[in-house]
């Protein structure tokens, strides 16, 4: 989108700009916008209501309702990973054994 120069109009003690109707329609802007001041300038964005998060059960139900095709993921079973032994090798000692330190009691200085 190319920059558009807008006229700043006086509105009481404030100032305002008029946004083109097509821009308002494109971004579904109603009677309010969110303004953010950034390092690059002023950002106006549509006010959006936060979508409530689904629980795991609701998410699983929604996924099942969409009947998504996951058959492409079946090809990963032929990648050979199932044939690899995943046993961890024994840990190597890379430092000297820990010394057996005893806590020293602090003596009060007089």
Tab-separated table of N, CA, C and O in Angstrom:
chain	number	residue	atom	x	y	z
A	1	UNK	N	0.835	-1.172	0.000
A	1	UNK	CA	0.000	0.000	0.000
A	1	UNK	C	0.882	1.237	0.000
A	1	UNK	O	1.836	1.329	0.770
A	2	UNK	N	0.556	2.145	-0.812
A	2	UNK	CA	1.341	3.372	-0.901
A	2	UNK	C	0.904	4.357	0.176
A	2	UNK	O	-0.275	4.404	0.533
A	3	UNK	N	1.835	5.143	0.681
A	3	UNK	CA	1.478	6.145	1.687
A	3	UNK	C	0.500	7.164	1.116
A	3	UNK	O	0.573	7.531	-0.055
A	4	UNK	N	-0.420	7.602	1.956
A	4	UNK	CA	-1.398	8.619	1.574
A	4	UNK	C	-1.236	9.792	2.535
A	4	UNK	O	-1.146	9.597	3.747
A	5	UNK	N	-1.202	10.997	2.001
A	5	UNK	CA	-1.123	12.172	2.863
A	5	UNK	C	-2.535	12.562	3.273
A	5	UNK	O	-3.415	12.708	2.443
A	6	UNK	N	-2.745	12.684	4.591
A	6	UNK	CA	-4.053	13.055	5.122
A	6	UNK	C	-3.962	14.425	5.771
A	6	UNK	O	-2.938	14.794	6.354
A	7	UNK	N	-5.044	15.178	5.689
A	7	UNK	CA	-5.097	16.501	6.292
A	7	UNK	C	-5.442	16.357	7.772
A	7	UNK	O	-6.339	15.592	8.144
A	8	UNK	N	-4.730	17.101	8.622
A	8	UNK	CA	-5.007	17.108	10.053
A	8	UNK	C	-5.992	18.242	10.318
A	8	UNK	O	-5.712	19.403	10.017
A	9	UNK	N	-7.152	17.901	10.865
A	9	UNK	CA	-8.208	18.888	11.122
A	9	UNK	C	-8.305	19.192	12.612
A	9	UNK	O	-8.027	18.330	13.444
A	10	UNK	N	-8.684	20.409	12.923
A	10	UNK	CA	-8.866	20.812	14.307
A	10	UNK	C	-10.229	20.299	14.774
A	10	UNK	O	-11.242	20.490	14.116
A	11	UNK	N	-10.236	19.633	15.942
A	11	UNK	CA	-11.473	19.140	16.547
A	11	UNK	C	-11.427	19.576	18.013
A	11	UNK	O	-10.832	18.904	18.841
A	12	UNK	N	-11.995	20.720	18.319
A	12	UNK	CA	-11.905	21.272	19.671
A	12	UNK	C	-10.454	21.596	19.988
A	12	UNK	O	-9.775	22.267	19.202
A	13	UNK	N	-9.960	21.104	21.131
A	13	UNK	CA	-8.556	21.312	21.502
A	13	UNK	C	-7.652	20.238	20.906
A	13	UNK	O	-6.444	20.270	21.095
A	14	UNK	N	-8.227	19.280	20.243
A	14	UNK	CA	-7.461	18.172	19.676
A	14	UNK	C	-7.331	18.329	18.173
A	14	UNK	O	-7.769	19.312	17.588
A	15	UNK	N	-6.745	17.352	17.552
A	15	UNK	CA	-6.626	17.289	16.106
A	15	UNK	C	-7.060	15.891	15.671
A	15	UNK	O	-6.988	14.934	16.429
A	16	UNK	N	-7.479	15.782	14.432
A	16	UNK	CA	-7.910	14.489	13.925
A	16	UNK	C	-7.653	14.364	12.443
A	16	UNK	O	-7.386	15.346	11.756
A	17	UNK	N	-7.703	13.136	11.953
A	17	UNK	CA	-7.564	12.867	10.522
A	17	UNK	C	-8.780	12.065	10.083
A	17	UNK	O	-9.372	11.332	10.869
A	18	UNK	N	-9.135	12.193	8.832
A	18	UNK	CA	-10.226	11.406	8.260
A	18	UNK	C	-9.603	10.264	7.475
A	18	UNK	O	-8.724	10.479	6.635
A	19	UNK	N	-10.068	9.069	7.754
A	19	UNK	CA	-9.563	7.895	7.048
A	19	UNK	C	-10.471	7.596	5.862
A	19	UNK	O	-11.700	7.683	5.977
A	20	UNK	N	-9.892	7.229	4.716
A	20	UNK	CA	-10.701	6.922	3.532
A	20	UNK	C	-11.672	5.764	3.800
A	20	UNK	O	-11.353	4.823	4.522
A	21	UNK	N	-12.858	5.859	3.220
A	21	UNK	CA	-13.910	4.852	3.420
A	21	UNK	C	-13.435	3.451	3.034
A	21	UNK	O	-13.748	2.471	3.718
A	22	UNK	N	-12.673	3.354	1.941
A	22	UNK	CA	-12.201	2.025	1.512
A	22	UNK	C	-11.255	1.411	2.543
A	22	UNK	O	-11.257	0.208	2.753
A	23	UNK	N	-10.448	2.244	3.187
A	23	UNK	CA	-9.542	1.757	4.228
A	23	UNK	C	-10.346	1.278	5.434
A	23	UNK	O	-10.062	0.216	5.996
A	24	UNK	N	-11.341	2.043	5.817
A	24	UNK	CA	-12.203	1.643	6.936
A	24	UNK	C	-12.880	0.306	6.654
A	24	UNK	O	-12.961	-0.566	7.513
A	25	UNK	N	-13.350	0.148	5.415
A	25	UNK	CA	-14.016	-1.091	5.027
A	25	UNK	C	-13.031	-2.262	4.988
A	25	UNK	O	-13.323	-3.349	5.484
A	26	UNK	N	-11.853	-2.046	4.398
A	26	UNK	CA	-10.855	-3.104	4.259
A	26	UNK	C	-10.446	-3.672	5.621
A	26	UNK	O	-10.266	-4.869	5.786
A	27	UNK	N	-10.313	-2.798	6.610
A	27	UNK	CA	-9.851	-3.241	7.924
A	27	UNK	C	-10.988	-3.396	8.928
A	27	UNK	O	-10.738	-3.609	10.109
A	28	UNK	N	-12.222	-3.317	8.460
A	28	UNK	CA	-13.409	-3.485	9.307
A	28	UNK	C	-13.330	-2.592	10.538
A	28	UNK	O	-13.523	-3.035	11.659
A	29	UNK	N	-13.054	-1.320	10.297
A	29	UNK	CA	-12.949	-0.360	11.391
A	29	UNK	C	-14.323	0.241	11.640
A	29	UNK	O	-14.966	0.755	10.726
A	30	UNK	N	-14.773	0.166	12.884
A	30	UNK	CA	-16.058	0.738	13.278
A	30	UNK	C	-15.844	2.138	13.825
A	30	UNK	O	-15.181	2.968	13.208
A	31	UNK	N	-16.375	2.370	15.028
A	31	UNK	CA	-16.290	3.715	15.591
A	31	UNK	C	-15.093	3.909	16.512
A	31	UNK	O	-14.920	4.971	17.094
A	32	UNK	N	-14.244	2.891	16.659
A	32	UNK	CA	-13.063	3.015	17.512
A	32	UNK	C	-11.867	2.312	16.871
A	32	UNK	O	-12.028	1.316	16.173
A	33	UNK	N	-10.671	2.842	17.141
A	33	UNK	CA	-9.418	2.206	16.729
A	33	UNK	C	-8.473	2.215	17.923
A	33	UNK	O	-8.669	2.961	18.881
A	34	UNK	N	-7.449	1.407	17.848
A	34	UNK	CA	-6.397	1.392	18.854
A	34	UNK	C	-5.226	2.169	18.276
A	34	UNK	O	-4.803	1.922	17.144
A	35	UNK	N	-4.692	3.111	19.038
A	35	UNK	CA	-3.541	3.907	18.607
A	35	UNK	C	-2.326	3.483	19.422
A	35	UNK	O	-2.395	3.367	20.637
A	36	UNK	N	-1.237	3.226	18.732
A	36	UNK	CA	0.031	2.898	19.390
A	36	UNK	C	1.096	3.844	18.868
A	36	UNK	O	1.182	4.088	17.663
A	37	UNK	N	1.894	4.368	19.781
A	37	UNK	CA	3.046	5.165	19.375
A	37	UNK	C	4.241	4.224	19.314
A	37	UNK	O	4.557	3.550	20.276
A	38	UNK	N	4.878	4.147	18.156
A	38	UNK	CA	6.028	3.272	17.967
A	38	UNK	C	7.239	4.108	17.585
A	38	UNK	O	7.123	5.314	17.355
A	39	UNK	N	8.390	3.465	17.481
A	39	UNK	CA	9.609	4.167	17.072
A	39	UNK	C	9.475	4.692	15.641
A	39	UNK	O	10.080	5.693	15.277
A	40	UNK	N	8.644	4.016	14.826
A	40	UNK	CA	8.461	4.423	13.432
A	40	UNK	C	7.396	5.502	13.260
A	40	UNK	O	7.290	6.104	12.216
A	41	UNK	N	6.564	5.702	14.267
A	41	UNK	CA	5.499	6.695	14.152
A	41	UNK	C	4.255	6.242	14.871
A	41	UNK	O	4.318	5.498	15.849
A	42	UNK	N	3.109	6.646	14.387
A	42	UNK	CA	1.828	6.315	14.998
A	42	UNK	C	1.189	5.178	14.210
A	42	UNK	O	1.117	5.219	12.981
A	43	UNK	N	0.700	4.180	14.923
A	43	UNK	CA	0.032	3.040	14.311
A	43	UNK	C	-1.418	3.032	14.756
A	43	UNK	O	-1.695	3.082	15.957
A	44	UNK	N	-2.340	3.018	13.809
A	44	UNK	CA	-3.759	2.848	14.103
A	44	UNK	C	-4.148	1.458	13.646
A	44	UNK	O	-3.825	1.042	12.539
A	45	UNK	N	-4.842	0.731	14.509
A	45	UNK	CA	-5.285	-0.611	14.120
A	45	UNK	C	-6.699	-0.838	14.607
A	45	UNK	O	-7.143	-0.217	15.575
A	46	UNK	N	-7.437	-1.723	13.937
A	46	UNK	CA	-8.812	-1.988	14.341
A	46	UNK	C	-8.856	-2.582	15.745
A	46	UNK	O	-7.944	-3.298	16.165
A	47	UNK	N	-9.911	-2.263	16.449
A	47	UNK	CA	-10.118	-2.848	17.769
A	47	UNK	C	-10.730	-4.223	17.562
A	47	UNK	O	-11.751	-4.373	16.887
A	48	UNK	N	-10.100	-5.216	18.088
A	48	UNK	CA	-10.586	-6.594	17.948
A	48	UNK	C	-10.910	-7.149	19.323
A	48	UNK	O	-10.164	-6.956	20.268
A	49	UNK	N	-12.006	-7.847	19.399
A	49	UNK	CA	-12.341	-8.537	20.636
A	49	UNK	C	-11.461	-9.780	20.727
A	49	UNK	O	-11.239	-10.473	19.730
A	50	UNK	N	-10.955	-10.053	21.904
A	50	UNK	CA	-10.110	-11.232	22.096
A	50	UNK	C	-10.966	-12.489	21.968
A	50	UNK	O	-12.063	-12.564	22.510
A	51	UNK	N	-10.460	-13.450	21.222
A	51	UNK	CA	-11.156	-14.727	21.096
A	51	UNK	C	-10.894	-15.541	22.349
A	51	UNK	O	-9.735	-15.697	22.755
A	52	UNK	N	-11.944	-16.081	22.960
A	52	UNK	CA	-11.713	-16.898	24.150
A	52	UNK	C	-10.952	-18.165	23.764
A	52	UNK	O	-11.174	-18.726	22.697
A	53	UNK	N	-10.043	-18.572	24.628
A	53	UNK	CA	-9.252	-19.769	24.342
A	53	UNK	C	-10.090	-21.014	24.610
A	53	UNK	O	-10.889	-21.053	25.538
A	54	UNK	N	-9.886	-22.017	23.764
A	54	UNK	CA	-10.613	-23.273	23.915
A	54	UNK	C	-9.905	-24.166	24.924
A	54	UNK	O	-8.677	-24.133	25.040
A	55	UNK	N	-10.664	-24.976	25.620
A	55	UNK	CA	-10.060	-25.981	26.492
A	55	UNK	C	-9.520	-27.099	25.597
A	55	UNK	O	-9.806	-27.155	24.396
A	56	UNK	N	-8.744	-28.019	26.181
A	56	UNK	CA	-8.210	-29.138	25.392
A	56	UNK	C	-9.356	-29.960	24.819
A	56	UNK	O	-9.324	-30.407	23.675
A	57	UNK	N	-10.390	-30.153	25.624
A	57	UNK	CA	-11.533	-30.950	25.167
A	57	UNK	C	-12.234	-30.258	23.999
A	57	UNK	O	-12.565	-30.893	22.994
A	58	UNK	N	-12.445	-28.945	24.101
A	58	UNK	CA	-13.088	-28.196	23.025
A	58	UNK	C	-12.228	-28.193	21.763
A	58	UNK	O	-12.733	-28.290	20.647
A	59	UNK	N	-10.909	-28.105	21.950
A	59	UNK	CA	-9.993	-28.128	20.810
A	59	UNK	C	-10.068	-29.472	20.095
A	59	UNK	O	-10.150	-29.528	18.860
A	60	UNK	N	-10.060	-30.568	20.867
A	60	UNK	CA	-10.139	-31.909	20.274
A	60	UNK	C	-11.461	-32.082	19.531
A	60	UNK	O	-11.498	-32.631	18.422
A	61	UNK	N	-12.545	-31.571	20.121
A	61	UNK	CA	-13.859	-31.668	19.479
A	61	UNK	C	-13.878	-30.870	18.169
A	61	UNK	O	-14.385	-31.336	17.153
A	62	UNK	N	-13.292	-29.668	18.192
A	62	UNK	CA	-13.257	-28.828	16.988
A	62	UNK	C	-12.413	-29.479	15.898
A	62	UNK	O	-12.754	-29.431	14.718
A	63	UNK	N	-11.283	-30.101	16.293
A	63	UNK	CA	-10.431	-30.780	15.306
A	63	UNK	C	-11.162	-31.963	14.686
A	63	UNK	O	-11.085	-32.190	13.483
A	64	UNK	N	-11.884	-32.723	15.526
A	64	UNK	CA	-12.620	-33.883	15.017
A	64	UNK	C	-13.738	-33.433	14.074
A	64	UNK	O	-14.015	-34.087	13.062
A	65	UNK	N	-14.366	-32.315	14.387
A	65	UNK	CA	-15.459	-31.810	13.549
A	65	UNK	C	-14.957	-31.367	12.183
A	65	UNK	O	-15.685	-31.451	11.195
A	66	UNK	N	-13.710	-30.920	12.100
A	66	UNK	CA	-13.155	-30.474	10.822
A	66	UNK	C	-12.742	-31.630	9.926
A	66	UNK	O	-12.498	-31.427	8.744
A	67	UNK	N	-12.642	-32.814	10.482
A	67	UNK	CA	-12.252	-34.007	9.722
A	67	UNK	C	-11.019	-33.735	8.861
A	67	UNK	O	-11.022	-33.950	7.659
A	68	UNK	N	-9.967	-33.250	9.503
A	68	UNK	CA	-8.746	-32.923	8.771
A	68	UNK	C	-8.041	-34.182	8.282
A	68	UNK	O	-8.105	-35.224	8.923
A	69	UNK	N	-7.375	-34.073	7.155
A	69	UNK	CA	-6.639	-35.193	6.580
A	69	UNK	C	-5.182	-35.106	7.017
A	69	UNK	O	-4.458	-34.205	6.612
A	70	UNK	N	-4.764	-36.039	7.862
A	70	UNK	CA	-3.391	-36.055	8.366
A	70	UNK	C	-2.568	-37.155	7.696
A	70	UNK	O	-1.489	-37.511	8.173
A	71	UNK	N	-3.030	-37.691	6.571
A	71	UNK	CA	-2.346	-38.818	5.934
A	71	UNK	C	-0.932	-38.460	5.475
A	71	UNK	O	-0.075	-39.326	5.373
A	72	UNK	N	-0.679	-37.192	5.187
A	72	UNK	CA	0.671	-36.792	4.790
A	72	UNK	C	1.680	-37.076	5.898
A	72	UNK	O	2.857	-37.308	5.636
A	73	UNK	N	1.231	-37.026	7.130
A	73	UNK	CA	2.129	-37.263	8.257
A	73	UNK	C	2.516	-38.733	8.366
A	73	UNK	O	3.484	-39.083	9.041
A	74	UNK	N	1.767	-39.616	7.716
A	74	UNK	CA	2.086	-41.043	7.763
A	74	UNK	C	3.432	-41.341	7.115
A	74	UNK	O	4.056	-42.352	7.414
A	75	UNK	N	3.888	-40.490	6.221
A	75	UNK	CA	5.167	-40.736	5.556
A	75	UNK	C	6.327	-40.664	6.532
A	75	UNK	O	7.392	-41.199	6.270
A	76	UNK	N	6.123	-40.027	7.673
A	76	UNK	CA	7.221	-39.954	8.641
A	76	UNK	C	7.517	-41.312	9.261
A	76	UNK	O	8.598	-41.529	9.787
A	77	UNK	N	6.581	-42.254	9.166
A	77	UNK	CA	6.850	-43.577	9.730
A	77	UNK	C	7.905	-44.313	8.905
A	77	UNK	O	8.515	-45.255	9.394
A	78	UNK	N	8.159	-43.889	7.683
A	78	UNK	CA	9.171	-44.528	6.849
A	78	UNK	C	10.505	-43.807	6.870
A	78	UNK	O	11.371	-44.087	6.051
A	79	UNK	N	10.696	-42.896	7.813
A	79	UNK	CA	11.942	-42.124	7.822
A	79	UNK	C	13.088	-42.835	8.535
A	79	UNK	O	14.199	-42.338	8.573
A	80	UNK	N	12.822	-44.011	9.134
A	80	UNK	CA	13.885	-44.777	9.770
A	80	UNK	C	14.116	-44.440	11.234
A	80	UNK	O	14.931	-45.079	11.891
A	81	UNK	N	13.443	-43.457	11.754
A	81	UNK	CA	13.652	-43.083	13.152
A	81	UNK	C	13.242	-44.194	14.112
A	81	UNK	O	13.799	-44.316	15.194
A	82	UNK	N	12.264	-45.008	13.720
A	82	UNK	CA	11.817	-46.092	14.590
A	82	UNK	C	12.904	-47.151	14.761
A	82	UNK	O	12.918	-47.887	15.746
A	83	UNK	N	13.857	-47.239	13.823
A	83	UNK	CA	14.906	-48.254	13.886
A	83	UNK	C	16.116	-47.818	14.709
A	83	UNK	O	17.002	-48.620	14.986
A	84	UNK	N	16.171	-46.555	15.100
A	84	UNK	CA	17.313	-46.042	15.855
A	84	UNK	C	17.146	-46.369	17.327
A	84	UNK	O	16.075	-46.222	17.897
A	85	UNK	N	18.214	-46.868	17.937
A	85	UNK	CA	18.175	-47.114	19.376
A	85	UNK	C	18.390	-45.788	20.080
A	85	UNK	O	19.341	-45.078	19.790
A	86	UNK	N	17.535	-45.481	20.984
A	86	UNK	CA	17.605	-44.202	21.664
A	86	UNK	C	18.134	-44.327	23.083
A	86	UNK	O	17.909	-43.475	23.922
A	87	UNK	N	18.883	-45.416	23.349
A	87	UNK	CA	19.470	-45.574	24.677
A	87	UNK	C	20.590	-44.563	24.841
A	87	UNK	O	21.424	-44.393	23.947
A	88	UNK	N	20.609	-43.927	25.981
A	88	UNK	CA	21.662	-42.944	26.236
A	88	UNK	C	22.947	-43.663	26.601
A	88	UNK	O	22.937	-44.637	27.346
A	89	UNK	N	24.069	-43.186	26.094
A	89	UNK	CA	25.343	-43.779	26.498
A	89	UNK	C	25.603	-43.438	27.963
A	89	UNK	O	25.050	-42.476	28.486
A	90	UNK	N	26.449	-44.236	28.635
A	90	UNK	CA	26.730	-43.928	30.042
A	90	UNK	C	27.378	-42.544	30.157
A	90	UNK	O	28.125	-42.115	29.274
A	91	UNK	N	27.060	-41.862	31.229
A	91	UNK	CA	27.614	-40.529	31.443
A	91	UNK	C	29.104	-40.627	31.730
A	91	UNK	O	29.552	-41.512	32.462
A	92	UNK	N	29.856	-39.710	31.152
A	92	UNK	CA	31.291	-39.673	31.405
A	92	UNK	C	31.561	-38.705	32.534
A	92	UNK	O	30.879	-37.704	32.681
A	93	UNK	N	32.578	-39.014	33.301
A	93	UNK	CA	32.967	-38.105	34.363
A	93	UNK	C	33.938	-37.101	33.756
A	93	UNK	O	34.968	-37.485	33.209
A	94	UNK	N	33.601	-35.831	33.832
A	94	UNK	CA	34.434	-34.819	33.213
A	94	UNK	C	35.151	-33.945	34.241
A	94	UNK	O	35.865	-33.035	33.884
A	95	UNK	N	34.946	-34.214	35.502
A	95	UNK	CA	35.621	-33.439	36.549
A	95	UNK	C	36.061	-34.385	37.649
A	95	UNK	O	35.664	-35.546	37.693
A	96	UNK	N	36.885	-33.876	38.536
A	96	UNK	CA	37.315	-34.703	39.658
A	96	UNK	C	36.128	-34.999	40.552
A	96	UNK	O	35.166	-34.242	40.575
A	97	UNK	N	36.224	-36.097	41.290
A	97	UNK	CA	35.119	-36.408	42.196
A	97	UNK	C	34.924	-35.273	43.197
A	97	UNK	O	35.873	-34.607	43.586
A	98	UNK	N	33.703	-35.082	43.596
A	98	UNK	CA	33.382	-34.007	44.529
A	98	UNK	C	34.022	-34.291	45.880
A	98	UNK	O	33.913	-35.393	46.407
A	99	UNK	N	34.684	-33.315	46.422
A	99	UNK	CA	35.327	-33.464	47.733
A	99	UNK	C	34.257	-33.526	48.809
A	99	UNK	O	33.182	-32.972	48.677
A	100	UNK	N	34.583	-34.211	49.876
A	100	UNK	CA	33.647	-34.360	50.983
A	100	UNK	C	33.872	-33.207	51.952
A	100	UNK	O	34.662	-33.310	52.871
A	101	UNK	N	33.187	-32.105	51.728
A	101	UNK	CA	33.350	-30.928	52.556
A	101	UNK	C	32.389	-30.987	53.732
A	101	UNK	O	31.270	-31.443	53.604
A	102	UNK	N	32.847	-30.495	54.848
A	102	UNK	CA	32.004	-30.390	56.028
A	102	UNK	C	31.747	-28.928	56.290
A	102	UNK	O	32.652	-28.102	56.171
A	103	UNK	N	30.534	-28.630	56.697
A	103	UNK	CA	30.221	-27.239	57.034
A	103	UNK	C	31.010	-26.833	58.255
A	103	UNK	O	31.095	-27.557	59.235
A	104	UNK	N	31.630	-25.677	58.178
A	104	UNK	CA	32.399	-25.190	59.333
A	104	UNK	C	31.496	-24.305	60.170
A	104	UNK	O	30.696	-23.541	59.650
A	105	UNK	N	31.634	-24.451	61.458
A	105	UNK	CA	30.856	-23.585	62.331
A	105	UNK	C	31.541	-22.250	62.424
A	105	UNK	O	32.766	-22.177	62.494
A	106	UNK	N	30.780	-21.215	62.389
A	106	UNK	CA	31.397	-19.888	62.442
A	106	UNK	C	31.675	-19.526	63.889
A	106	UNK	O	30.855	-19.755	64.773
A	107	UNK	N	32.848	-19.016	64.110
A	107	UNK	CA	33.248	-18.591	65.435
A	107	UNK	C	32.976	-17.104	65.571
A	107	UNK	O	33.243	-16.340	64.653
A	108	UNK	N	32.418	-16.739	66.707
A	108	UNK	CA	32.125	-15.349	66.960
A	108	UNK	C	33.407	-14.606	67.302
A	108	UNK	O	34.165	-15.041	68.152
A	109	UNK	N	33.627	-13.508	66.620
A	109	UNK	CA	34.809	-12.696	66.917
A	109	UNK	C	34.479	-11.719	68.027
A	109	UNK	O	33.408	-11.143	68.057
A	110	UNK	N	35.442	-11.536	68.881
A	110	UNK	CA	35.221	-10.576	69.971
A	110	UNK	C	36.049	-9.356	69.799
A	110	UNK	O	36.946	-9.235	69.068
